[in-house]
Every structure is written in C-alpha cells, then in structure tokens.
C-alpha cells in the first residue's frame, strides 16, 4: 500500500481525534494508563490545533486518502530537555499515532525514517522523543528501533518524561512522499 505524508490542516482535526480516541482505547486494553485522563484529552485538542496552525503536524494517508497516522514535531520541551542536551541539535518527535487498521505493516518505522530524513536534511544530529513514564511497551518499541534511553524526568505535573534519542541520518527507505514546507521548519 502506498502512503503519503502531508501537513495536517484544520479539516483533519476530526480524523486526528478519532486516531487519538482509538489509541486511547487500545492503550487501555494493553494495560497502560497513557492518555487515560479526561482532562488530558481536552488539552490535547487545544495543543493539536496549535501545532496544526504552526505547521508542525502531519497526517499520513492511504491510497484512498483516509488518514491512517499522524506525527507532530515541536521545540524541545523545557520540562525534559536541558541546555546541556543542546536542544537545537535535535528534531523533537511528538504524537506518533498509527491507526490500528494500519498497524503491523511497518508504517511507524517508515514515519520514524521520514523524521530521520527531515532532521538530517536540516542538519540536526538527533531525533528525540519523550514517552509516558509507565508505558514500558512503547519504550521498548523505540529502543527496538535504535533509540537510546537518555534519562527519565519526573515533573509532578507531567506523566511523560522517559527520554530517548537516535542519530538522524538521511534515509530514503520511508518512501513517504511530500516534504515539509518552510513553515514547518522549527528551530
């Protein structure tokens, strides 16, 4: 199946929230509390709209144009990344969600390869993530894909904070078409 990646637009909000709702249900079914708090969902929608408006969210569509995945990027989160981490050296990946109907076929790997490619093209050294501290399955997913655990930060007002990174390298194996526009380039 062919996939395309494109900048998300406000017309994608319903599809994005459907992906998020589906992910919340699946996460609960596998025994993690990630995204299980109702107040988090409301804030998530507000933040998602802001990342769309800022050009920092993308959707992946299938051959029929249906949204089957999403990924966002952003600046370094000051709750987690320190000045000594050289925050400007990295691409910060957020909200990678793949629809259950598209899972298991390597789409997540292709999105990560796309992020590597974009980061390297921008001259960045790392692709960095922060994960829910209690979602050990997700942490293993990233470690299995070459991310190196850095540390865990535990601010009392956050559930995320498991930090990892992998070296950004040019990578054409993702075969996701389209590139971010200048508006999506975040320093």
JSON list of N, CA and C in Angstrom, two decimals, residues 29 37 73 86 104 118 121 140 153 158 165 168 177 179 184 187:
[
{"chain": "A", "resi": 29, "resn": "UNK", "atom": "N", "xyz": [-6.55, -1.19, 26.67]},
{"chain": "A", "resi": 29, "resn": "UNK", "atom": "CA", "xyz": [-6.71, -2.64, 26.52]},
{"chain": "A", "resi": 29, "resn": "UNK", "atom": "C", "xyz": [-5.41, -3.41, 26.74]},
{"chain": "A", "resi": 37, "resn": "UNK", "atom": "N", "xyz": [-6.61, 10.04, 31.18]},
{"chain": "A", "resi": 37, "resn": "UNK", "atom": "CA", "xyz": [-7.25, 11.07, 32.00]},
{"chain": "A", "resi": 37, "resn": "UNK", "atom": "C", "xyz": [-8.04, 12.03, 31.11]},
{"chain": "A", "resi": 73, "resn": "UNK", "atom": "N", "xyz": [5.87, 17.53, 15.41]},
{"chain": "A", "resi": 73, "resn": "UNK", "atom": "CA", "xyz": [7.19, 17.89, 15.92]},
{"chain": "A", "resi": 73, "resn": "UNK", "atom": "C", "xyz": [7.05, 19.18, 16.70]},
{"chain": "A", "resi": 86, "resn": "UNK", "atom": "N", "xyz": [21.89, 20.33, 24.42]},
{"chain": "A", "resi": 86, "resn": "UNK", "atom": "CA", "xyz": [21.97, 21.05, 23.15]},
{"chain": "A", "resi": 86, "resn": "UNK", "atom": "C", "xyz": [20.65, 20.88, 22.37]},
{"chain": "A", "resi": 104, "resn": "UNK", "atom": "N", "xyz": [1.18, -2.84, 12.25]},
{"chain": "A", "resi": 104, "resn": "UNK", "atom": "CA", "xyz": [1.76, -4.14, 11.96]},
{"chain": "A", "resi": 104, "resn": "UNK", "atom": "C", "xyz": [2.37, -4.28, 10.58]},
{"chain": "A", "resi": 118, "resn": "UNK", "atom": "N", "xyz": [14.19, 14.10, 7.52]},
{"chain": "A", "resi": 118, "resn": "UNK", "atom": "CA", "xyz": [13.95, 15.54, 7.68]},
{"chain": "A", "resi": 118, "resn": "UNK", "atom": "C", "xyz": [14.99, 16.14, 8.62]},
{"chain": "A", "resi": 121, "resn": "UNK", "atom": "N", "xyz": [18.35, 16.36, 6.95]},
{"chain": "A", "resi": 121, "resn": "UNK", "atom": "CA", "xyz": [18.33, 17.39, 5.90]},
{"chain": "A", "resi": 121, "resn": "UNK", "atom": "C", "xyz": [18.43, 18.78, 6.51]},
{"chain": "A", "resi": 140, "resn": "UNK", "atom": "N", "xyz": [9.99, 0.16, 24.85]},
{"chain": "A", "resi": 140, "resn": "UNK", "atom": "CA", "xyz": [10.65, -0.95, 24.18]},
{"chain": "A", "resi": 140, "resn": "UNK", "atom": "C", "xyz": [10.54, -0.79, 22.66]},
{"chain": "A", "resi": 153, "resn": "UNK", "atom": "N", "xyz": [12.79, 12.04, 33.40]},
{"chain": "A", "resi": 153, "resn": "UNK", "atom": "CA", "xyz": [12.47, 13.25, 34.16]},
{"chain": "A", "resi": 153, "resn": "UNK", "atom": "C", "xyz": [11.06, 13.05, 34.72]},
{"chain": "A", "resi": 158, "resn": "UNK", "atom": "N", "xyz": [3.48, 16.29, 35.09]},
{"chain": "A", "resi": 158, "resn": "UNK", "atom": "CA", "xyz": [3.56, 15.60, 33.80]},
{"chain": "A", "resi": 158, "resn": "UNK", "atom": "C", "xyz": [3.60, 14.09, 34.01]},
{"chain": "A", "resi": 165, "resn": "UNK", "atom": "N", "xyz": [16.77, 9.11, 22.28]},
{"chain": "A", "resi": 165, "resn": "UNK", "atom": "CA", "xyz": [17.16, 9.73, 21.01]},
{"chain": "A", "resi": 165, "resn": "UNK", "atom": "C", "xyz": [17.85, 8.71, 20.12]},
{"chain": "A", "resi": 168, "resn": "UNK", "atom": "N", "xyz": [20.15, 11.08, 13.70]},
{"chain": "A", "resi": 168, "resn": "UNK", "atom": "CA", "xyz": [19.43, 11.42, 12.48]},
{"chain": "A", "resi": 168, "resn": "UNK", "atom": "C", "xyz": [20.34, 11.17, 11.29]},
{"chain": "A", "resi": 177, "resn": "UNK", "atom": "N", "xyz": [5.84, 10.26, 0.46]},
{"chain": "A", "resi": 177, "resn": "UNK", "atom": "CA", "xyz": [6.02, 11.40, -0.42]},
{"chain": "A", "resi": 177, "resn": "UNK", "atom": "C", "xyz": [5.65, 12.68, 0.30]},
{"chain": "A", "resi": 179, "resn": "UNK", "atom": "N", "xyz": [7.42, 16.64, 1.35]},
{"chain": "A", "resi": 179, "resn": "UNK", "atom": "CA", "xyz": [8.37, 17.16, 2.32]},
{"chain": "A", "resi": 179, "resn": "UNK", "atom": "C", "xyz": [7.71, 18.32, 3.06]},
{"chain": "A", "resi": 184, "resn": "UNK", "atom": "N", "xyz": [6.97, 24.62, 8.17]},
{"chain": "A", "resi": 184, "resn": "UNK", "atom": "CA", "xyz": [7.08, 23.52, 9.13]},
{"chain": "A", "resi": 184, "resn": "UNK", "atom": "C", "xyz": [8.46, 23.38, 9.71]},
{"chain": "A", "resi": 187, "resn": "UNK", "atom": "N", "xyz": [12.92, 25.67, 14.58]},
{"chain": "A", "resi": 187, "resn": "UNK", "atom": "CA", "xyz": [14.30, 25.78, 15.11]},
{"chain": "A", "resi": 187, "resn": "UNK", "atom": "C", "xyz": [14.32, 25.51, 16.55]}
]
